[in-house]
C-alpha positions as semicolon CSV with decimal commas, in nm:
position;residue;x (nm);y (nm);z (nm)
1;M;-0,968;2,908;6,443
2;A;-0,666;2,685;6,329
3;E;-0,893;2,385;6,422
4;Q;-1,156;2,480;6,208
5;E;-0,914;2,574;5,876
6;L;-0,775;2,190;5,939
7;E;-1,095;2,070;5,935
8;L;-1,178;2,240;5,597
9;N;-0,823;2,134;5,402
10;E;-0,887;1,745;5,536
11;A;-1,276;1,784;5,403
12;A;-1,121;1,923;5,091
13;E;-0,887;1,686;5,018
14;G;-1,147;1,395;5,105
15;G;-1,389;1,540;4,842
16;K;-1,080;1,534;4,587
17;K;-1,003;1,215;4,639
18;S;-1,332;1,078;4,619
19;N;-1,355;1,308;4,263
20;K;-1,048;1,124;4,127
21;L;-1,223;0,818;4,251
22;V;-1,506;0,908;4,072
23;I;-1,287;0,996;3,747
24;F;-1,090;0,677;3,707
25;G;-1,319;0,435;3,770
26;G;-1,568;0,636;3,485
27;I;-1,268;0,614;3,229
28;G;-1,184;0,251;3,336
29;L;-1,610;0,188;3,259
30;V;-1,525;0,374;2,894
31;L;-1,220;0,112;2,872
32;A;-1,365;-0,187;3,001
33;L;-1,700;-0,190;2,713
34;L;-1,463;-0,014;2,455
35;I;-1,275;-0,337;2,495
36;G;-1,598;-0,573;2,523
37;G;-1,688;-0,408;2,190
38;G;-1,348;-0,420;1,981
39;V;-1,359;-0,847;2,104
40;W;-1,721;-0,877;1,973
41;F;-1,698;-0,657;1,702
42;F;-1,384;-0,883;1,615
43;M;-1,533;-1,169;1,713
44;G;-1,830;-1,177;1,512
45;S;-2,143;-1,446;1,536
46;D;-2,081;-1,786;1,345
47;E;-2,434;-1,783;1,265
48;P;-2,439;-1,788;0,871
49;V;-2,614;-1,451;0,723
50;A;-2,907;-1,512;0,511
51;V;-2,793;-1,365;0,164
52;D;-3,028;-1,303;-0,099
53;P;-2,906;-1,354;-0,455
54;D;-3,110;-1,123;-0,658
55;A;-2,988;-0,810;-0,398
56;A;-2,610;-0,929;-0,441
57;V;-2,320;-0,779;-0,607
58;S;-2,223;-0,993;-0,796
59;Q;-1,836;-1,041;-0,727
60;T;-1,775;-1,292;-1,005
61;D;-1,737;-1,019;-1,245
62;A;-1,345;-0,980;-1,183
63;P;-1,213;-1,277;-1,222
64;V;-0,956;-1,335;-0,913
65;N;-0,648;-1,544;-0,950
66;N;-0,507;-1,694;-0,624
67;A;-0,197;-1,860;-0,824
68;E;0,136;-1,846;-0,622
69;A;0,294;-1,463;-0,717
70;D;0,583;-1,515;-0,899
71;Y;0,889;-1,273;-1,037
72;V;1,022;-1,222;-1,361
73;G;1,352;-1,004;-1,405
74;M;1,386;-0,790;-1,680
75;P;1,681;-0,912;-1,814
76;R;1,909;-0,559;-1,800
77;P;1,853;-0,222;-1,604
78;F;1,662;0,076;-1,774
79;L;1,994;0,316;-1,824
80;F;1,822;0,664;-1,967
81;N;1,882;1,059;-1,920
82;L;1,707;1,308;-1,794
83;P;1,729;1,609;-1,832
84;G;1,672;1,844;-1,540
85;I;1,633;2,293;-1,403
86;D;2,054;2,281;-1,379
87;R;2,198;1,969;-1,574
88;A;2,066;1,623;-1,718
89;R;2,048;1,332;-1,458
90;L;2,141;0,941;-1,540
91;V;1,935;0,717;-1,421
92;E;1,887;0,364;-1,328
93;I;1,617;0,118;-1,284
94;K;1,599;-0,245;-1,165
95;V;1,281;-0,387;-1,243
96;Q;1,067;-0,659;-1,174
97;L;0,749;-0,794;-1,282
98;M;0,534;-0,985;-0,997
99;V;0,292;-1,240;-1,210
100;R;0,034;-1,452;-1,103
101;G;0,106;-1,838;-1,179
102;E;0,384;-2,027;-1,462
103;D;0,103;-1,947;-1,739
104;D;0,138;-1,576;-1,681
105;S;0,494;-1,619;-1,625
106;I;0,546;-1,715;-1,944
107;L;0,339;-1,485;-2,087
108;T;0,552;-1,226;-1,954
109;Q;0,862;-1,411;-2,040
110;K;0,716;-1,416;-2,470
111;H;0,691;-1,068;-2,459
112;I;0,956;-0,883;-2,269
113;P;1,059;-0,684;-2,570
114;L;0,732;-0,506;-2,586
115;I;0,759;-0,460;-2,179
116;E;1,087;-0,289;-2,241
117;D;0,968;-0,142;-2,489
118;A;0,688;0,034;-2,329
119;L;0,892;0,085;-1,888
120;L;1,128;0,268;-2,163
121;T;0,867;0,488;-2,314
122;T;0,700;0,555;-1,916
123;F;1,062;0,602;-1,776
124;S;1,190;0,820;-2,046
125;A;0,945;1,085;-1,997
126;A;0,959;1,101;-1,580
127;D;0,992;1,410;-1,441
128;V;1,334;1,446;-1,237
129;Q;1,225;1,683;-1,002
130;K;0,927;1,364;-0,909
131;L;1,149;1,126;-0,984
132;S;1,363;1,264;-0,621
133;T;1,030;1,182;-0,372
134;Q;0,963;0,912;-0,282
135;A;0,586;0,956;-0,376
136;G;0,682;1,035;-0,764
137;K;0,858;0,702;-0,780
138;D;0,558;0,540;-0,638
139;E;0,390;0,744;-0,884
140;L;0,577;0,607;-1,150
141;R;0,578;0,276;-1,035
142;Q;0,182;0,310;-1,071
143;L;0,239;0,462;-1,405
144;A;0,434;0,159;-1,546
145;L;0,265;-0,065;-1,408
146;L;-0,076;0,091;-1,625
147;N;0,141;0,090;-1,932
148;V;0,262;-0,259;-1,905
149;Q;-0,135;-0,365;-1,885
150;N;-0,210;-0,164;-2,144
151;T;0,077;-0,335;-2,361
152;L;-0,047;-0,668;-2,298
153;Q;-0,384;-0,604;-2,269
154;P;-0,455;-0,644;-2,693
155;I;-0,226;-0,938;-2,739
156;T;-0,296;-1,154;-2,378
157;G;-0,641;-1,068;-2,359
158;K;-0,622;-1,013;-1,966
159;K;-0,397;-0,837;-1,770
160;V;-0,111;-1,085;-1,675
161;V;0,132;-0,862;-1,451
162;E;-0,029;-0,767;-1,164
163;K;0,273;-0,494;-0,986
164;V;0,587;-0,353;-1,156
165;L;0,889;-0,360;-0,887
166;F;1,140;-0,163;-0,859
167;T;1,429;-0,389;-0,746
168;G;1,774;-0,108;-0,803
169;F;1,696;0,279;-0,822
170;V;1,985;0,458;-0,907
171;M;1,980;0,873;-1,012
172;Q;2,324;1,089;-1,068
């Protein structure tokens, strides 16, 4: 009786080993296929692709400025009060503007008083609760960018400023 149980246990262990081998072999095969597919996808084909000019969407609608990024700093930080729930907060924001090329940099420097007005108007309308979170600061940065672009667009005829960057942010 004991010999029969020993034989059954050995047979069961052999079955477990073959099941593990099949499972690990299957996992290895799937991983190899995924890696091979990823390499094929990223390497792509070097053959040129024929494009129908009538069917293609024109990508030249918006001019792309590939000039080197230039940064124009505001001459002084923005310092303003924001009313809060329990008390007023003093906020100081240091700003730099990212533009492309020397021409846009000169245009931006020429219109700094107009840009300062647009930024101060945007900042003073902010909400203290939102500014205490990173998402609120990002939202304020995007709103400031839109306001600066909309202010400069009628004067310069193009979007001169590409990004508004906060290089200093203090709220007390």
